[in-house]
Coordinates of C-alpha atoms in Angstrom, one line a residue:
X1 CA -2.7 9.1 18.2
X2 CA -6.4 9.2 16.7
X3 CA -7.2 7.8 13.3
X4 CA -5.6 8.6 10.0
X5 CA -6.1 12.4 8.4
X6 CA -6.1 13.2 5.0
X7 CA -3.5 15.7 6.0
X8 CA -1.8 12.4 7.1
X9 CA -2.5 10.6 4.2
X10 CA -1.1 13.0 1.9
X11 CA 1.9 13.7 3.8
X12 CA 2.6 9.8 3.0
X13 CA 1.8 10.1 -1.0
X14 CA 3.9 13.5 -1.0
X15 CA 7.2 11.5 0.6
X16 CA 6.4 8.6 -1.5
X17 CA 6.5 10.2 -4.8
X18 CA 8.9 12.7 -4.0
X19 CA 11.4 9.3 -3.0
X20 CA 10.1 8.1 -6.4
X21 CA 11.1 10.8 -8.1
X22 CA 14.8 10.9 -6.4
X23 CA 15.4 7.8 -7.5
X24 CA 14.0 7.7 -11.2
X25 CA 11.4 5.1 -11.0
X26 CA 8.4 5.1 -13.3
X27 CA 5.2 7.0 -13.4
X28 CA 3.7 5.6 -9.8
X29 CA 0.3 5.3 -8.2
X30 CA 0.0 5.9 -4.8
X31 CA -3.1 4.8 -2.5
X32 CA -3.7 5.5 0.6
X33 CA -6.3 3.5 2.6
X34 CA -7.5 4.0 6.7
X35 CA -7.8 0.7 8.9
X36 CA -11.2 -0.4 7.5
X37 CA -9.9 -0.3 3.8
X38 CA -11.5 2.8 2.7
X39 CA -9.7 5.4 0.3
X40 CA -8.0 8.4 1.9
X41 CA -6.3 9.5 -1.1
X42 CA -5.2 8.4 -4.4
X43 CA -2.9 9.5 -6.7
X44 CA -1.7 8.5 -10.2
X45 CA 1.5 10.7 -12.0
X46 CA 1.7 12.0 -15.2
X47 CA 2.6 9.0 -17.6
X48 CA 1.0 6.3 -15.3
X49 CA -1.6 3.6 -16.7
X50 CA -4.8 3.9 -16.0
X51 CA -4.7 0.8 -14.0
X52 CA -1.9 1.5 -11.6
X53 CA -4.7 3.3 -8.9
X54 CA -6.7 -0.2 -8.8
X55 CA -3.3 -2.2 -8.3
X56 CA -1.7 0.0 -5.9
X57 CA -5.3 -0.1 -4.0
X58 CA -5.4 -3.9 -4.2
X59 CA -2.3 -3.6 -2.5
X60 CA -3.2 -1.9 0.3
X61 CA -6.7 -3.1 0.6
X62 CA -4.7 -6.6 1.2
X63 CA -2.5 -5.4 3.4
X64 CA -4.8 -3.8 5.6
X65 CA -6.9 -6.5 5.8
X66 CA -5.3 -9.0 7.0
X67 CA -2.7 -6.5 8.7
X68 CA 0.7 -7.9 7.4
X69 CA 2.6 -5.9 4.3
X70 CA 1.6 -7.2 0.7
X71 CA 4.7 -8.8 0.3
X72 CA 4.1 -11.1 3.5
X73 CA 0.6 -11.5 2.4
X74 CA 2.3 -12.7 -1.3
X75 CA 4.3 -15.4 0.2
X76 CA 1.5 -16.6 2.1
X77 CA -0.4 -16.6 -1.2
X78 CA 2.5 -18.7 -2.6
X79 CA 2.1 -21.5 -0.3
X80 CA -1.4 -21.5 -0.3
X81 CA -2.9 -20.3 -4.3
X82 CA -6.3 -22.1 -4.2
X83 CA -7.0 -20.3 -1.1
X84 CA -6.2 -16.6 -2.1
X85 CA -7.7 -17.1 -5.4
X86 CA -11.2 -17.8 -3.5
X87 CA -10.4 -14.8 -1.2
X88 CA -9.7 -12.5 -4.2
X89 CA -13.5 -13.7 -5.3
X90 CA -15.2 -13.0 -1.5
X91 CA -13.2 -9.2 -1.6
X92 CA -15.1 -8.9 -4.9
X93 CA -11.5 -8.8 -6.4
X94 CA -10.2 -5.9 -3.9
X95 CA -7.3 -8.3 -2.8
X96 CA -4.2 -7.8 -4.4
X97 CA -1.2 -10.2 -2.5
X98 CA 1.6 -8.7 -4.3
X99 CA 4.8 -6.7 -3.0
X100 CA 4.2 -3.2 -2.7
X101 CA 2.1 -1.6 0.1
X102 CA 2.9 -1.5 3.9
X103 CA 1.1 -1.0 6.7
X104 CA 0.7 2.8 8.8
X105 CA 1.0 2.1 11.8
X106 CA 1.0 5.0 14.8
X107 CA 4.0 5.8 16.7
X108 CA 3.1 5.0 20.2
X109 CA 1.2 1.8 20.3
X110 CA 2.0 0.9 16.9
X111 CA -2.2 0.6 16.0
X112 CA -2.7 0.0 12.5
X113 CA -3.8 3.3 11.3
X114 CA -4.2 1.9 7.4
X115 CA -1.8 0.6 4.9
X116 CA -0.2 2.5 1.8
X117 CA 0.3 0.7 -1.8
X118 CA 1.9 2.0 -5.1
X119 CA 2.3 1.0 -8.5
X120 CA 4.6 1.3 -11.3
X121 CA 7.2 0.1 -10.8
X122 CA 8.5 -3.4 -9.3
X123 CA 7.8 -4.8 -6.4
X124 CA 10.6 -3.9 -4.3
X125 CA 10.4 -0.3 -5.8
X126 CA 6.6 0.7 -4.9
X127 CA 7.2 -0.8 -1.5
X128 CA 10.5 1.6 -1.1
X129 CA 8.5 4.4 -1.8
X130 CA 6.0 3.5 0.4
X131 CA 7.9 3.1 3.5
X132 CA 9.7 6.0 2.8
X133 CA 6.5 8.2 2.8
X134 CA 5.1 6.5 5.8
X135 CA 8.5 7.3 7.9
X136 CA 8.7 10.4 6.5
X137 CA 5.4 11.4 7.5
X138 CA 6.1 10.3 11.2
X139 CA 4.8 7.0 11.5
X140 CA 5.9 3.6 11.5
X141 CA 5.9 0.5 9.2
X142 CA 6.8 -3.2 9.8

């Protein structure tokens, strides 16, 4: 498989925040970025802050970078806060180590294609709906 569409990308956000919906959580955000961090497609729902783009981003962004899901990335951050906090400042504040994006990875091979965040609701929540839109859209996720 080649790199990440936007049809792709908002095949993911469509399964996302339709599995959002199912299940009643809050208004979400939903990002989408390819394997060198760069937006394929955001979304932000009716009733969502204004802020839940730039968290759910942060999310991914994290993800993506180091190729591990935010929530692994969080527990790393955990154990080692003096660390992240000086990464957060060389990522000019794009690193977000929190639950809620996972990595898009390809079928096949399983190459990182880019990493999908969300917020809105908690931790466990945004990273539900992410999974389920990256499986949904026919790839596969840690």
């Amino acid at each position: 498989m080649s790199d990440l569409t936007l049809a792709d990308a908002n095949a993911i956000v469509t399964a996302a925040l339709r599995r959002s919906a199912e299940v009643g959580y809050p208004p979400m955000a939903v990002v989408v970025v390819d394997r060198a961090g760069d937006i394929k497609v955001a979304q932000r729902e009716d009733g969502a802050s204004m802020f839940r783009v730039d968290v759910a981003l942060g999310k991914a962004w994290g993800a993506v970078a180091f190729g591990i899901s935010s929530r692994a990335l969080a527990e790393r951050a955990e154990s080692n806060p003096n660390f992240f906090l000086s990464l957060s400042a060389t990522s000019q504040g794009r690193l977000l180590p929190q639950p809620g994006a996972v990595l898009i990875r390809d079928g096949v091979g399983g190459r990182i294609l880019g990493a999908v965040g969300a917020s809105g609701g908690r931790g466990d929540e945004d990273e539900e709906i992410c999974a389920r839109g990256v499986t949904e859209a026919g790839f596969s996720v840690d």
